Amino acid sequence: MSPADPAVPTTAGPGTPATPTAAGPGTPATPTAAGPGTPATPTAAGPGTPATQTRLWGGRFGGGGPSGALTALSRSTHFDWQLAPYDLAGSRAHARVLHRAGLLTGDELEQMVGALTELSAEVAAGTFTAVEADEDVHEALERGLTEKLGALGGKLRAGRSRNDQIATDLRLYLRHTVRALVGEVAALEAALVGLADRYRDVAAPGMTHLQHAQPVLIAHQLLAHAHAFARDVDRLQDWDRRTAVSPYGSGALAGSSLPLDPDAVAAELGFDRASDNSIDGVSDRDFAAEFCFAAALLGVHLSRLGEEVVLWTSTEFGWARLDDAWATGSSIMPQKKNPDIAELARGKSGRFVGNLTGLLTMLKGLPLAYDRDLQEDKESVFDSMQQLLLLLPAVTGMVATLTLRPEVLEAAAPQGFALATDVAEWLVRQGVPFRSAHEISGSMVAYCEQRGLELDELSDAQLAEVAPELTPDVRTVLSVPGALAARRARGGTAPERVAEQLASLGELARAHTAWASSSPVAAAL
């Protein structure tokens, strides 16, 4: 494939779950501007629907219910409604456990599972939504169930609390939606490998401190980014193993005296096991904080890639050109072609770090078991997920269609005395101690600077004038191809080492795509 004709990969590649769509059963919620799976705006409660009818608590409270200000503060349906498919999946599993414990008859179980399945379809279609009187997603869905089943719907509350429900729902949401996220990262890995392969033989200036340091293959530089994204996927896969623990059965904090089977619920919901400690089950938000950390680090990697694209496509560098479909213009300057995707990747990294910081700060002072502070855990998680699902396809498209300029890159590769290290290492191979070799090579650079010469332009006499150790044979390393070929140790920029990376990273991207295509939660939704 020619450099001018790159193929644009699909968002996540074959077998990867589509970017989440409507929050229907088995599908992660759609990321939108307001958050993944932005819920429908709760409708006003109709006449005869007072808050006390839907409230999951009462009895010891008299009067007319909570104050309006408290109700407004407590309401969370505007962001937690996207957990509805996961909450309903948990309810179906819980109903089956209640039946096995003898707390529901076979007929009652059939009615309850049927009503919950109907409710799932209505939630997916948008025909059942939260109303203003509903405090949270749990309350809204119980209202929907009791509207269908009457008093039988109230039996589902036995043996569970909103404390273990919400901890389970959030794990289900993340374990399911992270698969879509990994699919997007895998697509970016594949795009970077494809770009590196198209320009695999092109030399470029390797930089430290944003100054010319040593020549590298530009493919080596691009694959360094691919390695970072591969680690992001590895981190999320490792996170998934720790998150595959079900809090269901923990109750409010002490477990349940009813003969329930938390491991059966865990198995139905795609978890590896149930929580070993009921207090930890409802308290633990490590999985949320760890996800936000993984998201923040992924955001940092996207930001670093974005920064390089901004530099490479600038007039001053001129190393690359953006495709018109993946750039924007100026409202006043007709000539402008702006790298908005790269800049937004750079800008959003601060948002991801902020979400992590906010979540950790909220968690740091909490006593064990459930505290209402934990209502604040979800928006950080949802925002990080939604923004990454929004950002990654754009970055992938930008990378896949980027056109590099080999003539500019190769002309710049030896500039800035980038072969000075090769001179020092050549001297070491001649038996000169590296400290002395470093000094001789530095003197050679100074000599050239004073005379406006490049290293390979020195005559035999001038080489000897700098140092007697600099024989004419030093010219064997004063070429970019020679410098590249010499770095053949593992991890180096030699062509054969880069070819190995292209193969291994391509295989890894395909493995990540395969992992993303199979959600452990999907069967329960």
Coordinates of C-alpha atoms in Angstrom, one line a residue, residues 139-518:
E139 CA -36.8 2.7 43.0
A140 CA -37.9 3.4 39.5
L141 CA -37.6 -0.2 38.4
E142 CA -39.3 -1.5 41.5
R143 CA -42.2 0.9 40.8
G144 CA -42.4 -0.6 37.3
L145 CA -42.4 -4.1 38.6
T146 CA -45.1 -3.4 41.2
E147 CA -47.2 -1.7 38.5
K148 CA -47.1 -5.0 36.6
L149 CA -47.3 -7.5 39.5
G150 CA -48.8 -5.6 42.5
A151 CA -47.9 -7.0 45.9
L152 CA -45.9 -9.9 44.3
G153 CA -43.4 -7.3 43.0
G154 CA -42.6 -6.4 46.6
K155 CA -41.3 -9.9 47.3
L156 CA -38.2 -9.2 45.2
R157 CA -36.8 -6.9 47.9
A158 CA -36.2 -9.9 50.3
G159 CA -32.6 -10.5 51.1
R160 CA -31.1 -7.6 49.2
S161 CA -30.4 -3.9 49.7
R162 CA -29.7 -1.0 47.4
N163 CA -26.2 -1.2 48.9
D164 CA -25.3 -4.5 47.3
Q165 CA -27.5 -3.7 44.3
I166 CA -25.6 -0.6 43.3
A167 CA -22.2 -2.1 43.9
T168 CA -23.1 -5.0 41.6
D169 CA -24.8 -2.8 39.0
L170 CA -21.7 -0.6 38.6
R171 CA -19.4 -3.6 38.3
L172 CA -21.7 -5.1 35.6
Y173 CA -21.8 -1.8 33.7
L174 CA -18.0 -1.5 33.7
R175 CA -17.2 -5.1 32.9
H176 CA -19.6 -5.0 29.9
T177 CA -18.7 -1.5 28.6
V178 CA -14.9 -2.0 29.1
R179 CA -15.1 -4.6 26.4
A180 CA -16.2 -1.9 23.9
L181 CA -13.5 0.4 25.2
V182 CA -10.8 -2.3 24.6
G183 CA -12.2 -2.8 21.1
E184 CA -11.6 0.9 20.4
V185 CA -8.1 0.8 21.9
A186 CA -7.3 -2.3 19.8
A187 CA -8.4 -0.4 16.7
L188 CA -6.0 2.3 17.5
E189 CA -3.2 -0.2 18.1
A190 CA -3.9 -1.6 14.6
A191 CA -3.9 1.8 13.0
L192 CA -0.5 2.6 14.5
V193 CA 0.9 -0.7 13.3
G194 CA -0.5 0.0 9.9
L195 CA 1.0 3.5 9.7
A196 CA 4.4 2.1 11.0
D197 CA 4.3 -0.6 8.4
R198 CA 3.6 1.8 5.5
Y199 CA 6.7 3.8 6.5
R200 CA 8.8 1.0 8.0
D201 CA 12.0 2.0 6.1
V202 CA 11.9 5.8 6.7
A203 CA 14.5 7.3 9.0
A204 CA 13.7 10.2 11.3
P205 CA 15.3 12.3 14.0
G206 CA 14.9 10.7 17.4
M207 CA 14.5 13.4 20.0
T208 CA 15.1 14.0 23.7
H209 CA 14.3 17.3 25.2
L210 CA 12.6 18.0 21.8
Q211 CA 16.1 18.3 20.3
H212 CA 17.7 16.0 17.8
A213 CA 19.3 13.1 19.6
Q214 CA 19.9 10.0 17.4
P215 CA 18.4 8.7 14.2
V216 CA 15.5 6.2 14.5
L217 CA 13.1 4.6 12.1
I218 CA 9.9 6.5 12.3
A219 CA 8.1 3.2 12.6
H220 CA 10.0 2.6 15.8
Q221 CA 8.6 5.9 17.2
L222 CA 5.1 5.0 16.1
L223 CA 5.3 1.6 17.7
A224 CA 6.4 3.1 21.0
H225 CA 2.9 4.6 21.1
A226 CA 1.4 1.2 20.2
H227 CA 3.2 -0.4 23.1
A228 CA 1.7 2.1 25.5
F229 CA -1.8 1.4 24.3
A230 CA -1.1 -2.4 24.5
R231 CA -0.3 -1.9 28.2
D232 CA -3.5 0.0 28.6
V233 CA -5.4 -3.0 27.4
D234 CA -3.3 -5.3 29.6
R235 CA -4.1 -3.1 32.5
L236 CA -7.9 -3.3 31.8
Q237 CA -7.8 -7.0 31.4
D238 CA -6.0 -7.3 34.8
W239 CA -8.6 -4.9 36.3
D240 CA -11.4 -7.2 35.0
R241 CA -10.0 -10.2 36.9
R242 CA -10.2 -8.2 40.2
T243 CA -13.6 -6.8 39.3
A244 CA -15.2 -10.2 38.6
V245 CA -16.5 -10.5 42.2
S246 CA -20.2 -10.1 42.9
P247 CA -21.4 -8.0 45.9
Y248 CA -24.9 -9.6 45.6
G249 CA -25.8 -11.2 48.9
S250 CA -23.9 -8.7 51.0
G251 CA -27.2 -7.0 51.8
A252 CA -26.9 -3.7 53.6
L253 CA -23.5 -4.8 55.2
A254 CA -24.0 -8.0 57.2
G255 CA -25.3 -10.5 54.6
S256 CA -28.7 -12.1 54.9
S257 CA -30.3 -14.5 57.3
L258 CA -32.3 -15.9 54.4
P259 CA -31.0 -19.2 52.8
L260 CA -29.8 -17.4 49.7
D261 CA -26.9 -18.5 47.3
P262 CA -24.7 -15.5 46.4
D263 CA -22.5 -17.8 44.3
A264 CA -25.4 -18.7 42.1
V265 CA -26.2 -15.1 41.5
A266 CA -22.5 -14.4 40.8
A267 CA -22.4 -17.2 38.2
E268 CA -25.6 -16.1 36.4
L269 CA -24.2 -12.5 36.1
G270 CA -20.9 -13.6 34.7
F271 CA -18.8 -13.1 37.9
D272 CA -16.1 -15.5 39.0
R273 CA -17.4 -15.6 42.6
A274 CA -19.3 -13.8 45.3
S275 CA -17.6 -11.4 47.8
D276 CA -15.9 -13.1 50.7
N277 CA -16.8 -10.3 53.1
S278 CA -20.2 -8.6 53.1
I279 CA -18.9 -5.3 54.5
D280 CA -16.2 -5.2 51.9
G281 CA -18.8 -6.1 49.3
V282 CA -20.8 -3.0 49.8
S283 CA -17.8 -0.7 50.7
D284 CA -15.4 -1.6 47.9
R285 CA -15.0 1.0 45.2
D286 CA -11.4 0.0 44.3
F287 CA -12.7 -1.2 41.0
A288 CA -14.2 2.2 40.2
A289 CA -11.0 4.0 41.2
E290 CA -8.8 1.6 39.4
F291 CA -10.9 2.0 36.2
C292 CA -10.6 5.8 36.5
F293 CA -6.8 5.4 36.9
A294 CA -6.6 3.1 33.8
A295 CA -8.8 5.7 32.0
A296 CA -6.6 8.5 33.1
L297 CA -3.4 6.8 32.0
L298 CA -5.0 5.9 28.7
G299 CA -5.9 9.5 28.4
V300 CA -2.3 10.6 29.1
H301 CA -1.1 8.2 26.3
L302 CA -3.6 9.7 23.9
S303 CA -2.4 13.2 24.9
R304 CA 1.2 12.3 24.2
L305 CA 0.3 10.9 20.8
G306 CA -1.8 14.0 20.2
E307 CA 1.1 16.3 21.1
E308 CA 3.4 14.6 18.6
V309 CA 0.8 14.8 15.8
V310 CA 0.4 18.6 16.6
L311 CA 4.2 19.0 16.3
W312 CA 4.7 16.8 13.2
T313 CA 1.9 18.5 11.3
S314 CA 3.1 22.0 12.1
T315 CA 4.8 24.2 9.5
E316 CA 8.0 24.2 11.5
F317 CA 8.3 20.4 11.5
G318 CA 6.4 19.5 8.3
W319 CA 6.8 15.8 9.0
A320 CA 3.2 14.8 8.3
R321 CA -0.1 16.0 6.7
L322 CA -3.6 15.4 8.1
D323 CA -6.3 14.1 5.9
D324 CA -8.9 16.8 5.2
A325 CA -11.7 14.7 6.8
W326 CA -9.8 14.5 10.1
A327 CA -8.9 18.2 10.5
T328 CA -10.7 21.5 10.8
G329 CA -10.3 25.1 9.4
S330 CA -10.4 28.6 10.7
S331 CA -13.4 31.0 10.7
I332 CA -11.1 33.8 9.6
M333 CA -7.8 32.4 8.2
P334 CA -8.6 30.5 4.9
Q335 CA -5.2 28.7 4.9
K336 CA -5.5 27.0 8.3
K337 CA -5.7 23.2 8.7
N338 CA -6.0 22.6 12.4
P339 CA -5.3 19.3 14.3
D340 CA -8.4 19.5 16.5
I341 CA -8.6 15.8 17.2
A342 CA -5.0 15.8 18.5
E343 CA -5.6 18.9 20.6
L344 CA -8.8 17.5 22.1
A345 CA -7.0 14.3 23.0
R346 CA -4.4 16.5 24.7
G347 CA -7.1 18.6 26.5
K348 CA -9.3 15.8 27.6
S349 CA -6.5 14.1 29.5
G350 CA -6.9 16.7 32.3
R351 CA -10.6 15.7 32.5
F352 CA -9.7 12.1 33.1
V353 CA -7.1 12.9 35.7
G354 CA -9.7 15.2 37.4
N355 CA -12.3 12.3 37.5
L356 CA -9.7 10.1 39.2
T357 CA -8.7 12.7 41.7
G358 CA -12.3 13.6 42.6
L359 CA -13.2 9.9 43.1
L360 CA -10.1 9.2 45.3
T361 CA -10.7 12.4 47.3
M362 CA -14.3 11.3 48.0
L363 CA -13.3 7.8 49.1
K364 CA -10.4 8.7 51.3
G365 CA -12.4 9.6 54.5
L366 CA -15.2 7.1 54.4
P367 CA -15.9 4.6 57.2
L368 CA -16.7 1.1 56.0
A369 CA -20.0 -0.1 54.6
Y370 CA -22.2 2.1 52.6
D371 CA -22.2 5.9 53.0
R372 CA -24.3 8.3 50.8
D373 CA -21.1 9.9 49.6
L374 CA -20.8 6.9 47.3
Q375 CA -23.6 8.3 45.2
E376 CA -20.7 10.5 43.9
D377 CA -18.7 7.6 42.5
K378 CA -20.7 7.0 39.3
E379 CA -20.5 10.3 37.4
S380 CA -16.7 10.2 37.4
V381 CA -16.8 6.6 36.0
F382 CA -19.5 7.4 33.4
D383 CA -17.8 10.5 32.2
S384 CA -14.4 8.9 31.8
M385 CA -16.0 6.0 29.9
Q386 CA -18.1 8.2 27.7
Q387 CA -15.3 10.6 26.8
L388 CA -12.9 7.8 25.9
L389 CA -15.5 6.1 23.7
L390 CA -16.1 9.5 22.0
L391 CA -12.4 10.3 21.6
L392 CA -10.8 7.0 20.5
P393 CA -12.6 6.5 17.1
A394 CA -11.6 10.1 16.1
V395 CA -7.9 9.5 17.1
T396 CA -7.9 6.2 15.3
G397 CA -9.2 7.8 12.1
M398 CA -6.7 10.6 12.3
V399 CA -3.8 8.1 12.7
A400 CA -5.0 5.8 10.0
T401 CA -5.2 8.6 7.4
L402 CA -2.0 10.4 8.4
T403 CA 0.4 11.0 5.5
L404 CA 4.1 11.2 6.5
R405 CA 6.7 13.0 4.4
P406 CA 9.7 10.7 4.0
E407 CA 11.8 13.2 2.2
V408 CA 11.5 15.7 5.1
L409 CA 12.1 13.0 7.8
E410 CA 15.2 11.5 6.2
A411 CA 16.7 14.9 5.5
A412 CA 16.3 15.8 9.1
A413 CA 17.5 12.5 10.5
P414 CA 21.3 13.3 10.7
Q415 CA 20.9 17.0 11.6
G416 CA 21.9 18.4 14.9
F417 CA 25.0 16.1 15.0
A418 CA 22.7 13.2 15.6
L419 CA 25.5 10.7 14.8
A420 CA 27.8 11.9 17.7
T421 CA 26.8 8.9 19.9
D422 CA 27.7 6.6 17.1
V423 CA 31.2 8.1 17.0
A424 CA 31.6 7.6 20.7
E425 CA 30.5 4.0 20.5
W426 CA 32.8 3.4 17.6
L427 CA 35.7 4.7 19.7
V428 CA 34.7 2.3 22.5
R429 CA 34.9 -0.6 20.0
Q430 CA 38.5 0.6 19.3
G431 CA 39.3 0.2 23.0
V432 CA 38.9 3.9 24.1
P433 CA 37.2 4.2 27.6
F434 CA 33.7 5.6 27.2
R435 CA 34.5 8.7 29.3
S436 CA 37.3 9.6 26.9
A437 CA 35.2 8.6 23.9
H438 CA 32.4 10.9 25.0
E439 CA 34.8 13.8 25.4
I440 CA 36.4 13.2 22.0
S441 CA 33.0 13.0 20.3
G442 CA 31.9 16.2 22.0
S443 CA 35.1 17.9 20.8
M444 CA 34.3 16.8 17.3
V445 CA 30.9 18.4 17.5
A446 CA 32.4 21.6 18.8
Y447 CA 35.0 21.6 16.0
C448 CA 32.2 21.3 13.4
E449 CA 30.0 23.9 15.0
Q450 CA 32.8 26.4 14.9
R451 CA 33.4 25.8 11.2
G452 CA 29.8 25.2 10.0
L453 CA 30.5 21.6 9.1
E454 CA 28.6 18.3 9.6
L455 CA 30.4 15.4 11.1
D456 CA 30.7 13.5 7.9
E457 CA 32.3 16.5 6.1
L458 CA 35.5 16.5 8.1
S459 CA 38.7 15.6 6.2
D460 CA 41.2 13.1 7.4
A461 CA 43.5 15.9 8.6
Q462 CA 40.6 17.6 10.5
L463 CA 39.7 14.3 12.1
A464 CA 43.3 13.9 13.3
E465 CA 43.3 17.5 14.5
V466 CA 40.4 16.8 16.8
A467 CA 41.9 13.6 18.2
P468 CA 44.4 11.0 16.9
E469 CA 42.0 8.3 17.8
L470 CA 39.6 9.5 15.0
T471 CA 41.0 7.6 12.0
P472 CA 39.3 7.7 8.6
D473 CA 37.6 4.4 9.5
V474 CA 35.2 6.4 11.7
R475 CA 33.3 7.3 8.6
T476 CA 31.8 3.8 8.6
V477 CA 29.4 5.0 11.3
L478 CA 28.8 8.5 9.9
S479 CA 25.7 7.5 8.0
V480 CA 22.1 7.1 9.1
P481 CA 21.6 3.6 7.6
G482 CA 24.7 2.5 9.4
A483 CA 23.6 4.0 12.7
L484 CA 20.2 2.3 12.4
A485 CA 21.6 -1.1 11.4
A486 CA 24.0 -1.0 14.4
R487 CA 21.2 -0.8 16.9
R488 CA 20.1 -4.4 16.6
A489 CA 19.9 -5.4 20.3
R490 CA 16.4 -6.3 21.6
G491 CA 14.3 -3.2 21.6
G492 CA 16.5 -1.3 19.2
T493 CA 15.6 0.7 16.1
A494 CA 17.4 -1.7 13.6
P495 CA 15.1 -2.7 10.8
E496 CA 15.0 -6.3 11.8
R497 CA 14.0 -5.4 15.4
V498 CA 11.3 -3.1 14.1
A499 CA 10.0 -5.9 11.9
E500 CA 9.6 -8.1 14.9
Q501 CA 7.7 -5.4 16.7
L502 CA 5.3 -5.0 13.7
A503 CA 4.5 -8.7 13.8
S504 CA 4.1 -9.0 17.6
L505 CA 2.1 -5.8 18.0
G506 CA -0.2 -6.7 15.1
E507 CA -0.8 -10.1 16.7
L508 CA -1.5 -8.4 20.0
A509 CA -4.0 -6.0 18.5
R510 CA -5.9 -9.0 17.0
A511 CA -5.9 -10.7 20.4
H512 CA -7.2 -7.6 22.1
T513 CA -10.0 -7.3 19.5
A514 CA -11.0 -10.9 20.2
W515 CA -11.1 -10.3 23.9
A516 CA -13.3 -7.2 23.4
S517 CA -15.8 -9.2 21.4
S518 CA -16.9 -11.4 24.2

